[in-house]
Each structure stands twice: as C-alpha cells, then as structure tokens.
PDB file of C-alpha atoms and ligand atoms in Angstrom:
ATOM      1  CA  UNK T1157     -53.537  -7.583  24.436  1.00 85.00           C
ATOM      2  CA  UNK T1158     -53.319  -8.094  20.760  1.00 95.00           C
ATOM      3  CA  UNK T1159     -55.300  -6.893  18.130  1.00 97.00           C
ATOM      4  CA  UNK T1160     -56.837 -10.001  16.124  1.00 97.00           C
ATOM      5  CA  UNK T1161     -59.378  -8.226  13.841  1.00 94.00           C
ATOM      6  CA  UNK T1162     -61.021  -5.742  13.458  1.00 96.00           C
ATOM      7  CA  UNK T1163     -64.856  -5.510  12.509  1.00 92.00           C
ATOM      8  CA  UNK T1164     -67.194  -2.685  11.182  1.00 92.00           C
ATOM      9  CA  UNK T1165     -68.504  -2.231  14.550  1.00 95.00           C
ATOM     10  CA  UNK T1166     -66.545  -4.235  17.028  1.00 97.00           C
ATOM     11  CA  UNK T1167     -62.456  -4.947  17.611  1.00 98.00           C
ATOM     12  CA  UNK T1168     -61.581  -8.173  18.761  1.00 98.00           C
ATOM     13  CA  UNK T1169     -57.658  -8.920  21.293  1.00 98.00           C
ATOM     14  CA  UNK T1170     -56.161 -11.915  22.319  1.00 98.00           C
ATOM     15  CA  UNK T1171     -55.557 -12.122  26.100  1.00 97.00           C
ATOM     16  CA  UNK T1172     -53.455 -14.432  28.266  1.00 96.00           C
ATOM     17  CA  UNK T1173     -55.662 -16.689  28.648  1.00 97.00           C
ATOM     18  CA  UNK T1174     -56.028 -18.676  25.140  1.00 96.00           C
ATOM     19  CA  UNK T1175     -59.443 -19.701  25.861  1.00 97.00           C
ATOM     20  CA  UNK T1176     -60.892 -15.711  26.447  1.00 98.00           C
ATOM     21  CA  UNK T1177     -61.020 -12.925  24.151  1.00 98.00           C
ATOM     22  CA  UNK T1178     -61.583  -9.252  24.569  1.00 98.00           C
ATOM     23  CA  UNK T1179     -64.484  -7.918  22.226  1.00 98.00           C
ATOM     24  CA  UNK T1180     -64.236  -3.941  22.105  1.00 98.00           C
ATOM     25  CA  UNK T1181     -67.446  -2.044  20.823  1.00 98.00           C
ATOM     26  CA  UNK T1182     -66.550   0.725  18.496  1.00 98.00           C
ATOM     27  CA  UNK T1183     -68.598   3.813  17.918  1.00 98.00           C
ATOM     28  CA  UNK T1184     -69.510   3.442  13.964  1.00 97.00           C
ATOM     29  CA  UNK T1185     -72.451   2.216  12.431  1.00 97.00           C
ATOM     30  CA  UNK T1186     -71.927   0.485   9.062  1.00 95.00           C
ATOM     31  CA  UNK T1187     -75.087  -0.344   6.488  1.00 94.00           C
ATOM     32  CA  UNK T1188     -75.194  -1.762   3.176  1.00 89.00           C
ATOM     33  CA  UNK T1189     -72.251  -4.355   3.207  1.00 84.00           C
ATOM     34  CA  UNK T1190     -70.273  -1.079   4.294  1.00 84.00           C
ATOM     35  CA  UNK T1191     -71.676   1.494   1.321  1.00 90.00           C
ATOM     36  CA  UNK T1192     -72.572   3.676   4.188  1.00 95.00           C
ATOM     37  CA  UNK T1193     -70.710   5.094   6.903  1.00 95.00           C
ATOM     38  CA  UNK T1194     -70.716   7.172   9.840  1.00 97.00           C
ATOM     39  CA  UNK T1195     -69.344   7.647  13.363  1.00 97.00           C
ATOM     40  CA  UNK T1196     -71.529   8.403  16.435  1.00 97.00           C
ATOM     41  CA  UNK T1197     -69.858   9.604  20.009  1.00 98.00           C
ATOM     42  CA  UNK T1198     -71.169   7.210  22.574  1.00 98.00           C
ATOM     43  CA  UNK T1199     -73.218   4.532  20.233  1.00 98.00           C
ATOM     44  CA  UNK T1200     -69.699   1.719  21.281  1.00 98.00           C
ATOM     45  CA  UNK T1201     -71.271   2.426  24.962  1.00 98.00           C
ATOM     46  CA  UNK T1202     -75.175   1.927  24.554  1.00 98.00           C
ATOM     47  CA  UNK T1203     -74.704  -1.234  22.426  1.00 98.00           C
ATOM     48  CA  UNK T1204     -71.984  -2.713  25.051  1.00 98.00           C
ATOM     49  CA  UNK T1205     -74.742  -1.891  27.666  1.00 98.00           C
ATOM     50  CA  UNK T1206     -77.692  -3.213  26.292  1.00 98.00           C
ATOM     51  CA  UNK T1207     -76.022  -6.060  24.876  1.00 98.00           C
ATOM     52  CA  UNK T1208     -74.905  -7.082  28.047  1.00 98.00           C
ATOM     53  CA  UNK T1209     -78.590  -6.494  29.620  1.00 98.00           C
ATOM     54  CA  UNK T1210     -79.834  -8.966  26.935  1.00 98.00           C
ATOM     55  CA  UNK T1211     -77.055 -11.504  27.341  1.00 98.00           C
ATOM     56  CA  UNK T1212     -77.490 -11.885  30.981  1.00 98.00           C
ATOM     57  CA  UNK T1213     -81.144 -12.120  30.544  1.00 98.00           C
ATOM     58  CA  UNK T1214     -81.079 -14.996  28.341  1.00 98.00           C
ATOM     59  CA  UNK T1215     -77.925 -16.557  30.037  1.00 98.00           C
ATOM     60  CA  UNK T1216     -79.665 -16.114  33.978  1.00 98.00           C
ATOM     61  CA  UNK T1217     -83.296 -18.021  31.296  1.00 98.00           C
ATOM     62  CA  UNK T1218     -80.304 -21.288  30.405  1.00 98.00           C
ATOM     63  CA  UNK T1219     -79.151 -20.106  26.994  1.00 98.00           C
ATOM     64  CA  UNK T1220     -75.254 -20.455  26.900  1.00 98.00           C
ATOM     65  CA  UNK T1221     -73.823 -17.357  26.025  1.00 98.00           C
ATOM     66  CA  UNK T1222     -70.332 -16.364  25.376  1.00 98.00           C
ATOM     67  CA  UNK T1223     -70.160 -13.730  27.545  1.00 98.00           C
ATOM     68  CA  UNK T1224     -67.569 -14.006  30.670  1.00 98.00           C
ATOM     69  CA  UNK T1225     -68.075 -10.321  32.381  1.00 98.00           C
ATOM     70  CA  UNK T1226     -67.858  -6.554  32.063  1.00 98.00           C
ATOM     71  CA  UNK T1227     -64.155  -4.520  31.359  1.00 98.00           C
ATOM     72  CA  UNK T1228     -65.476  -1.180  30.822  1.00 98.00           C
ATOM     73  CA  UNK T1229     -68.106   0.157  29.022  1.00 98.00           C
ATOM     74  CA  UNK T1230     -67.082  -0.449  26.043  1.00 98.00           C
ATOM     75  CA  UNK T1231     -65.149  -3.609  26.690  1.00 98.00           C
ATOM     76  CA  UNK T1232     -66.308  -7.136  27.433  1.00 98.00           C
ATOM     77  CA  UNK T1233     -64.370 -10.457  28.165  1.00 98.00           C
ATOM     78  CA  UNK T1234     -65.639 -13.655  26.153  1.00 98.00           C
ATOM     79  CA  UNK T1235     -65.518 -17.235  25.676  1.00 98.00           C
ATOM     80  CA  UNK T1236     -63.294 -18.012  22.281  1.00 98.00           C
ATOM     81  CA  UNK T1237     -65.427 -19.823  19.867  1.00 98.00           C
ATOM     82  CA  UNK T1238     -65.306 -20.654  16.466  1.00 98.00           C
ATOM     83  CA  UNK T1239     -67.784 -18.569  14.858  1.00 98.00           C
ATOM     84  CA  UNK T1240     -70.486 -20.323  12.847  1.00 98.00           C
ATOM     85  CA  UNK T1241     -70.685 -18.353   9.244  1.00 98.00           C
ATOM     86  CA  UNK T1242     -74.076 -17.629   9.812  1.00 98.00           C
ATOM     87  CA  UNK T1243     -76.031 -14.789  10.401  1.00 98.00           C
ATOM     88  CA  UNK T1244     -79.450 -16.562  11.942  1.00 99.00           C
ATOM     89  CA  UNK T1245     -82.253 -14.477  11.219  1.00 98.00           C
ATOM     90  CA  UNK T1246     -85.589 -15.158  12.977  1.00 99.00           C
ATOM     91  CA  UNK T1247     -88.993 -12.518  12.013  1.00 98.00           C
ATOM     92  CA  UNK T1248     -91.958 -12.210  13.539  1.00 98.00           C
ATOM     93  CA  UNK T1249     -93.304  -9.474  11.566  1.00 98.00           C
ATOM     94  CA  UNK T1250     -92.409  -8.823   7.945  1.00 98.00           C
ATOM     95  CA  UNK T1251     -90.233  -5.761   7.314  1.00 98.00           C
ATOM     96  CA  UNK T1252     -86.681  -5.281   5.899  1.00 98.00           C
ATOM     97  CA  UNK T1253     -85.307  -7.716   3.177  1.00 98.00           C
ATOM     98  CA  UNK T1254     -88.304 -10.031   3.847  1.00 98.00           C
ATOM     99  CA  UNK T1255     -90.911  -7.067   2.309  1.00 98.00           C
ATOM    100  CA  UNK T1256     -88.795  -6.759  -0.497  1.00 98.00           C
ATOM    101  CA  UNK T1257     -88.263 -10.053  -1.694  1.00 98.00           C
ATOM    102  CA  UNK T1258     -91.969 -11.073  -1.238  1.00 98.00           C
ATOM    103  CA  UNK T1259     -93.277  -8.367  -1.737  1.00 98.00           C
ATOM    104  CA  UNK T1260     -94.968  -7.683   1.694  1.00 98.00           C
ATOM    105  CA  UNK T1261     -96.203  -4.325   3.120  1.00 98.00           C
ATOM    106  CA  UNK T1262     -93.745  -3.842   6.608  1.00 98.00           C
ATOM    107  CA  UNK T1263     -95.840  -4.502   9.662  1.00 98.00           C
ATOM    108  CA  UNK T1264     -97.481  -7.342   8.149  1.00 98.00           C
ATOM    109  CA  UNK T1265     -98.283 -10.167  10.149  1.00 97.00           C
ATOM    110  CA  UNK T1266     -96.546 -13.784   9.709  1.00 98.00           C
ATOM    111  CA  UNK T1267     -98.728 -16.587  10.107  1.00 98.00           C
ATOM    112  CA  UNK T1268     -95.017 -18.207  11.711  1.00 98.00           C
ATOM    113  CA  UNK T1269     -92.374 -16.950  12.557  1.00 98.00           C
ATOM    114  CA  UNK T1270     -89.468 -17.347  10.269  1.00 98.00           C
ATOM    115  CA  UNK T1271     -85.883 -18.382  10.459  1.00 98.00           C
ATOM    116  CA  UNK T1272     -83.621 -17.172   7.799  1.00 98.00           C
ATOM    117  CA  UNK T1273     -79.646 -17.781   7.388  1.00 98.00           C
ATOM    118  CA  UNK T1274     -77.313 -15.360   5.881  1.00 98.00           C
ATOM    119  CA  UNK T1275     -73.714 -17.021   4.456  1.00 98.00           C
ATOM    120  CA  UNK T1276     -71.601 -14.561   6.332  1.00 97.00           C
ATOM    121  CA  UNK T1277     -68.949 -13.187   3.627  1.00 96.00           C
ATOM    122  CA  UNK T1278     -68.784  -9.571   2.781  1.00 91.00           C
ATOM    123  CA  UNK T1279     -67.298 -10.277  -0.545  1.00 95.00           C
ATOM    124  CA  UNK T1280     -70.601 -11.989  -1.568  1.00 97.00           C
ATOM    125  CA  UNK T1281     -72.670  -9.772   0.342  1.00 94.00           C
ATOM    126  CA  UNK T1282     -73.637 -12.210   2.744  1.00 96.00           C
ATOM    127  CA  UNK T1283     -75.983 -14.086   0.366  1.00 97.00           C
ATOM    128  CA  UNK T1284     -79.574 -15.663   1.682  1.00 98.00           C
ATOM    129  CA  UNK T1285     -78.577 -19.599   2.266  1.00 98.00           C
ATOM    130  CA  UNK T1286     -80.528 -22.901   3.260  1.00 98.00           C
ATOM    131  CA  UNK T1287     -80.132 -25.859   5.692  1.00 98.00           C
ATOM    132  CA  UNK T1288     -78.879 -27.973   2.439  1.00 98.00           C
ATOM    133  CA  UNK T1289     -76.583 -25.031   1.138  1.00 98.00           C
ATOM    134  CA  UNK T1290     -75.235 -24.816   4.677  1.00 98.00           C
ATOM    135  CA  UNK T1291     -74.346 -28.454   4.841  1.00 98.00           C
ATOM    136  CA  UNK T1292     -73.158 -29.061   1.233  1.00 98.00           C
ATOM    137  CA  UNK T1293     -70.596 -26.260   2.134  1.00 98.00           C
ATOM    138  CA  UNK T1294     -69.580 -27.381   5.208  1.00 98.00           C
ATOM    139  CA  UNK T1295     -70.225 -24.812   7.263  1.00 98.00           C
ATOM    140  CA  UNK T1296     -72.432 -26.930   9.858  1.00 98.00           C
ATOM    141  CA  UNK T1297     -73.309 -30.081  10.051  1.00 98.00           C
ATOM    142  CA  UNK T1298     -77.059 -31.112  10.494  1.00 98.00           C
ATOM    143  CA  UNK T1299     -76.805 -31.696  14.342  1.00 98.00           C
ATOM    144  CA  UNK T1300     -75.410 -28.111  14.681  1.00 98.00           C
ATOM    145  CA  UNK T1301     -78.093 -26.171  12.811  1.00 98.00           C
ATOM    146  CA  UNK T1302     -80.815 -28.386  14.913  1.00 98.00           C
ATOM    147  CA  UNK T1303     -78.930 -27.017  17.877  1.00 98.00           C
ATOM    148  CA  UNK T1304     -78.539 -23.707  16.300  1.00 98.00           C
ATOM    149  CA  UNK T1305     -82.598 -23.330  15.385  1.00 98.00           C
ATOM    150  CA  UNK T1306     -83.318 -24.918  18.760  1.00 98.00           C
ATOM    151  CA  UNK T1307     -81.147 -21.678  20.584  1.00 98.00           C
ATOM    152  CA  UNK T1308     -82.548 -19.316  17.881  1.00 98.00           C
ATOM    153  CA  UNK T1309     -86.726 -20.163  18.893  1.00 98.00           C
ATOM    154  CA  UNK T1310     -85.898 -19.937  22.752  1.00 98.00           C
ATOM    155  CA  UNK T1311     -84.205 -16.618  22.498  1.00 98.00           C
ATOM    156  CA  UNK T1312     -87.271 -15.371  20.232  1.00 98.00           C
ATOM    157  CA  UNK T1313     -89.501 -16.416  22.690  1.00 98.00           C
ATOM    158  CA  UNK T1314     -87.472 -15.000  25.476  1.00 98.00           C
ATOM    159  CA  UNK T1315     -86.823 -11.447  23.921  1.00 98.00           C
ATOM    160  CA  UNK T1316     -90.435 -11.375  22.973  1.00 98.00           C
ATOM    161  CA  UNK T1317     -91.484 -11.740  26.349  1.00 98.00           C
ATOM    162  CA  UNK T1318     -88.381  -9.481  27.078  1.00 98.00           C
ATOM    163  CA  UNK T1319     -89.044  -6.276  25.076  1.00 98.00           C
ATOM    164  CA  UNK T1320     -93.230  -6.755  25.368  1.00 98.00           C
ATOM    165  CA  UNK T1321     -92.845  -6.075  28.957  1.00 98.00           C
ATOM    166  CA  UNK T1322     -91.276  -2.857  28.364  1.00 98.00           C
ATOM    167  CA  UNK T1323     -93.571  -1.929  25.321  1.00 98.00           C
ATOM    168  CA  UNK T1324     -91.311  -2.564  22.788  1.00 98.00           C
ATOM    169  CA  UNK T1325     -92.392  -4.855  19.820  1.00 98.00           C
ATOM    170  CA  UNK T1326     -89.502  -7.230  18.375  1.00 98.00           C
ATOM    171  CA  UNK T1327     -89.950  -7.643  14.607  1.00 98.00           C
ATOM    172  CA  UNK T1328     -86.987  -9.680  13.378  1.00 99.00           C
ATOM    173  CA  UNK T1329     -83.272  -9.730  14.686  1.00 99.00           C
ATOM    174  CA  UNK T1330     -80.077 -11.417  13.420  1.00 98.00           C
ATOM    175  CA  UNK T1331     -78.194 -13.710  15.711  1.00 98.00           C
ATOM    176  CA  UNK T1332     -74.349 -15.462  15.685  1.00 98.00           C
ATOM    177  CA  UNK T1333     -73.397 -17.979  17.249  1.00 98.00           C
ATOM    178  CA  UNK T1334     -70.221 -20.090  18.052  1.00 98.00           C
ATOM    179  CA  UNK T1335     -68.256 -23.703  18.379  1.00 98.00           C
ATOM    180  CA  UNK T1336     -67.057 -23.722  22.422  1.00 98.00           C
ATOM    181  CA  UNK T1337     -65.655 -27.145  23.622  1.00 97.00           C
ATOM    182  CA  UNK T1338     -68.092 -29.319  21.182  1.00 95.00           C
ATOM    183  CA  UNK T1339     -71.757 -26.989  21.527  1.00 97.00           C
ATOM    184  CA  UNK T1340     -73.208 -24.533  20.289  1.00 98.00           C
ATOM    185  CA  UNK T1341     -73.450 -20.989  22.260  1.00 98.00           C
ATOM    186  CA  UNK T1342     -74.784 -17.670  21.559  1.00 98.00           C
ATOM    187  CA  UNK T1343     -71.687 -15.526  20.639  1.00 98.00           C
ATOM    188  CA  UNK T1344     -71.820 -11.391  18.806  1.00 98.00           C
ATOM    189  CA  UNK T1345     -73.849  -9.299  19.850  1.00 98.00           C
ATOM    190  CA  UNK T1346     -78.156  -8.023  20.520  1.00 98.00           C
ATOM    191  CA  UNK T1347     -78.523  -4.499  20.577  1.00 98.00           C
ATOM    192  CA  UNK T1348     -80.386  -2.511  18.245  1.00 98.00           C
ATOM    193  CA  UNK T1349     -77.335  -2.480  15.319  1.00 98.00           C
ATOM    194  CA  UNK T1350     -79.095  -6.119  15.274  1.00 98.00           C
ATOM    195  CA  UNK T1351     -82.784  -6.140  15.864  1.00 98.00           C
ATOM    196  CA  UNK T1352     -86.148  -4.455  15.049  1.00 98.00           C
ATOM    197  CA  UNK T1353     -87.724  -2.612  17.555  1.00 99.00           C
ATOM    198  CA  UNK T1354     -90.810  -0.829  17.689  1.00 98.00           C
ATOM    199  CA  UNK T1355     -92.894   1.123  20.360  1.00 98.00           C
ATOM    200  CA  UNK T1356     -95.675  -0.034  20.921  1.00 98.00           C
ATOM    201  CA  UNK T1357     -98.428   1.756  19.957  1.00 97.00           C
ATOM    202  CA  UNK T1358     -96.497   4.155  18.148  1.00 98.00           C
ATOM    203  CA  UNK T1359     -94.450   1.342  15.868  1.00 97.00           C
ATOM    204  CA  UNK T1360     -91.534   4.223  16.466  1.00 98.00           C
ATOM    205  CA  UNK T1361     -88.391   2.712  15.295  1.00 98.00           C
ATOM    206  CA  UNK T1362     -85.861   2.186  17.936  1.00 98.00           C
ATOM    207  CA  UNK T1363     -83.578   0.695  15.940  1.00 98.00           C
ATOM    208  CA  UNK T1364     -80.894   0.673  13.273  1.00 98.00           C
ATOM    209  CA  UNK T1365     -83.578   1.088  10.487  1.00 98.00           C
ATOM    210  CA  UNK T1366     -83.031   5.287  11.389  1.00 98.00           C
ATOM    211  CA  UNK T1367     -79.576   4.842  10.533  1.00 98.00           C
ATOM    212  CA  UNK T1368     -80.220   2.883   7.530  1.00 98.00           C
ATOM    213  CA  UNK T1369     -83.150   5.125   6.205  1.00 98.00           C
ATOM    214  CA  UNK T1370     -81.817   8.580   6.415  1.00 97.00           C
ATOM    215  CA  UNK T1371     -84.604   9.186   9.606  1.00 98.00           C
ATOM    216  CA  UNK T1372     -82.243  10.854  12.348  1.00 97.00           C
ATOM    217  CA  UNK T1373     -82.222  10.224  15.795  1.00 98.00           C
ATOM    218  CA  UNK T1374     -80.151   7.370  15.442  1.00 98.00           C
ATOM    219  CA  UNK T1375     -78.557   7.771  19.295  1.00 98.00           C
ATOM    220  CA  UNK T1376     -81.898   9.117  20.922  1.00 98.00           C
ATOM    221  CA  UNK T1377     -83.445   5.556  19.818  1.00 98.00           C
ATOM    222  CA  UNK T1378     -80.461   3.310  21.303  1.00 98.00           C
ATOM    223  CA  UNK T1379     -80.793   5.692  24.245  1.00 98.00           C
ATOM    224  CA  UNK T1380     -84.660   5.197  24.559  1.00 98.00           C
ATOM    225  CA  UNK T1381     -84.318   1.557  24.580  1.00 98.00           C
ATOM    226  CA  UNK T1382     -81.266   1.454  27.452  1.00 98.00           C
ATOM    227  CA  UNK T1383     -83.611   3.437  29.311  1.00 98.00           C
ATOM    228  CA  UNK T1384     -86.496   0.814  28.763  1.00 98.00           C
ATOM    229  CA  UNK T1385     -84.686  -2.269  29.664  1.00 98.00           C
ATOM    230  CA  UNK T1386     -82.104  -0.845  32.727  1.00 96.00           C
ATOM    231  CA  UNK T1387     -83.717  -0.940  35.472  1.00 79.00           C
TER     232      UNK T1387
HETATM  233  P1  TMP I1888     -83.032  -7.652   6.759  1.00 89.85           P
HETATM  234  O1  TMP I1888     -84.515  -7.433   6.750  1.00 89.85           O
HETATM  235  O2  TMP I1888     -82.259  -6.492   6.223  1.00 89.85           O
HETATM  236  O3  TMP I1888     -82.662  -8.948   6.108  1.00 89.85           O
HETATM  237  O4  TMP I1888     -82.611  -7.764   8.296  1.00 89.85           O
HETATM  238  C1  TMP I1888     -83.222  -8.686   9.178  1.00 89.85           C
HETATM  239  C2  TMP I1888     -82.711  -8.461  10.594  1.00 89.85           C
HETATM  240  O5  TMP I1888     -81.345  -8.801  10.692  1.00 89.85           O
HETATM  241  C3  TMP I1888     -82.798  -7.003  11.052  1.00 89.85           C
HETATM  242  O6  TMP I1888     -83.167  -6.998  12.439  1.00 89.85           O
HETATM  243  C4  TMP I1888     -81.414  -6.459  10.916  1.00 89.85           C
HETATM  244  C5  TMP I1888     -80.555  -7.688  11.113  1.00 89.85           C
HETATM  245  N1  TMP I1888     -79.342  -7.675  10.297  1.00 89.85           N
HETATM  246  C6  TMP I1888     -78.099  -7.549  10.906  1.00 89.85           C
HETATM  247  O7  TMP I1888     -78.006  -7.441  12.120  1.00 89.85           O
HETATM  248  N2  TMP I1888     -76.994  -7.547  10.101  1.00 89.85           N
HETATM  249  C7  TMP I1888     -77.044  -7.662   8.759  1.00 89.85           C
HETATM  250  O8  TMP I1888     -75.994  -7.654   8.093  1.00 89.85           O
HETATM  251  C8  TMP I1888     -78.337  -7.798   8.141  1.00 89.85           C
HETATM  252  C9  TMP I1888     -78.476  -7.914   6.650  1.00 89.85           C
HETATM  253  C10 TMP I1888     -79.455  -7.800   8.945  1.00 89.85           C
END
C-alpha cells in the first residue's frame, strides 16, 4: 500500500489492483479552507460508519457509488475515479454561505431547492462557479454536469426521505463525484463533516456547524446521528 495523498480529513493508498484504492478516514476536522484545526479520538470511525450506511443506501436505491466494501473501521476499498473538481452543493433550506451571501435568516424556506458548485482548489478557496464557468474551464463537459445534477436531485430526494424517517431534517450537503470507465459515480464521502442536519423539532445541529461555530459537542452529534441511522 502506498500513500498517494493525503487530505484534511481522509488519506488515500494505491493497492495492487490499479483499478481500487484504499480511502483511510482520519480523525481531524478541518474548517475555513484549513484556518481551523483540531483532532478528535474516534470522529475517523463515526464518519467511515455512517458514510458507509449512506452509501449503501443510495447504492442498494441505483445510484453508482464508488464504494467496493469495508477494511476496518476506518478503512474502505474504492473504485479509482477521476475526481470531478467540484464540490456539488444542493440546499433545501437556507443556512451557511447561502444566508450570507443573500442575506437570508438560517432556517428559511426555499421555494426550490438549489444546486450550487464549488471550483475545488484550496489555493482559491474553492470559489462559487457556474455551469458556463465549469465548461469554459474544462472541468466537465455539458453531458457530465447533466449527469452530475441528474445524480445530485436523486440523492436529495433519497437522503430526504432517508434522514426524515429518523427525524432528522437535511438542510444542504456537499457532494463529489468521479470519472469511472466513461460515467459519472458518486465518489468522497456523506457524513456529517458534509451535510446539515437538524432534529427535528428541536433544529439541534447534528452536524459540522458545532465544530465550525465554537458550540461543543462536536462527537456527541456524529454519535447521535450513527445511532439514528444504524439499525
Ligand atoms: P456552505 O453553506 O458553507 O456553503 O456549505 C454548504 C454545505 O456544503 C454544508 O452542508 C457544508 C458542505 N460543505 C462541505 O462539505 N465542504 C466545504 O468545503 C464547504 C464549503 C461546504
């Protein structure tokens, strides 16, 4: 196993077989483009976990994942893709960067939802970016992003359904996906480093929003939604 690089959350080896990598969850949490730091015993784990919940979910509903099986519980085989630069956005609710830039109360209700692109480079912060932008760059053509919006609605409406049923309200996540032999599959990871979840009734945050905002409790959340969606 060789080390090919290594994320702010997640290390990625080689393995024999050219056409499988080994995706290994660390324990920090990262915010800010990096600006903020810290390292939590056991948080590699609970993502791993409910990541892999969430994948099999949507793979067992016919959304091609990259995922390929369990190692340990903090290690997963995949598929190798080529990663799209993209990180696909889709919010149901407004909160976050949405709020901000519109100037939104969070909690507000969308009228849509909406699907937002990120240009995935950490030396430009990982700028907002548009179908046109994406294309003129060449970082997918226009069948791709159909593809990629068509994936990014069904797993909306799937984790919806998902996290409702277990009383948990999904108000935006962030998605990657890949290139595998000529389509487009879900690749990265779901867990709550990636969406945001909310009891419901409560609109407690179970999510990396805690981390972000100074509110504690970071692992207790994680751990609360595990509990919701193993069974
Ligand atoms: P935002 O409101 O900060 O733009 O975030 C929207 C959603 O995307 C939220 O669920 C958190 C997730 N996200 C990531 O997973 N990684 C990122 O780098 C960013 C900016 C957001």
């Amino acid at each position: 196993m060789k080390l090919l690089y290594e994320g702010k959350a997640k290390e990625v080896f080689s393995t024999d077989d050219p056409d499988k990598l080994i995706i290994k969850y660390k324990n920090s949490l990262t915010a800010g483009n990096g600006a903020k730091k810290a390292d939590m015993e056991g948080k590699g784990a609970l993502n791993c976990r409910i990541s892999n919940i969430i994948f099999g979910y949507l793979e067992s509903n016919g959304v091609p994942t990259h995922f390929v099986r369990e190692i340990d519980e903090t290690a997963i085989e995949v598929k190798k893709v080529e990663i799209v630069p993209l990180e696909v956005i889709v919010r149901n609710v407004a909160a976050g960067s949405f709020s901000k830039r519109y100037g939104v109360e969070e909690g507000s209700a969308l009228k849509c939802p909406v699907l937002e692109y990120s240009y995935k480079c950490d030396e430009l912060g990982d700028p907002l970016i548009n179908d046109y932008h994406i294309m003129a760059l060449g970082l997918a053509t226009r069948e791709e992003l159909d593809e990629i919006a068509a994936i990014t609605f069904r797993v909306n409406e799937l984790l919806k359904a998902f996290f409702d049923k277990v009383g948990v309200r999904l108000i935006d996540f962030k998605i990657e996906l890949g290139r595998y032999h000529g389509k487009i599959i879900l690749a990265d990871e779901i867990s709550p480093d990636s969406c945001r979840l909310w009891e419901k009734g409560t609109d407690e945050k179970l999510d990396k929003d805690r981390f972000r905002r100074d509110m504690g409790g970071v692992l207790e959340a994680y751990e609360k939604i595990l509990k919701k969606i193993d069974c």
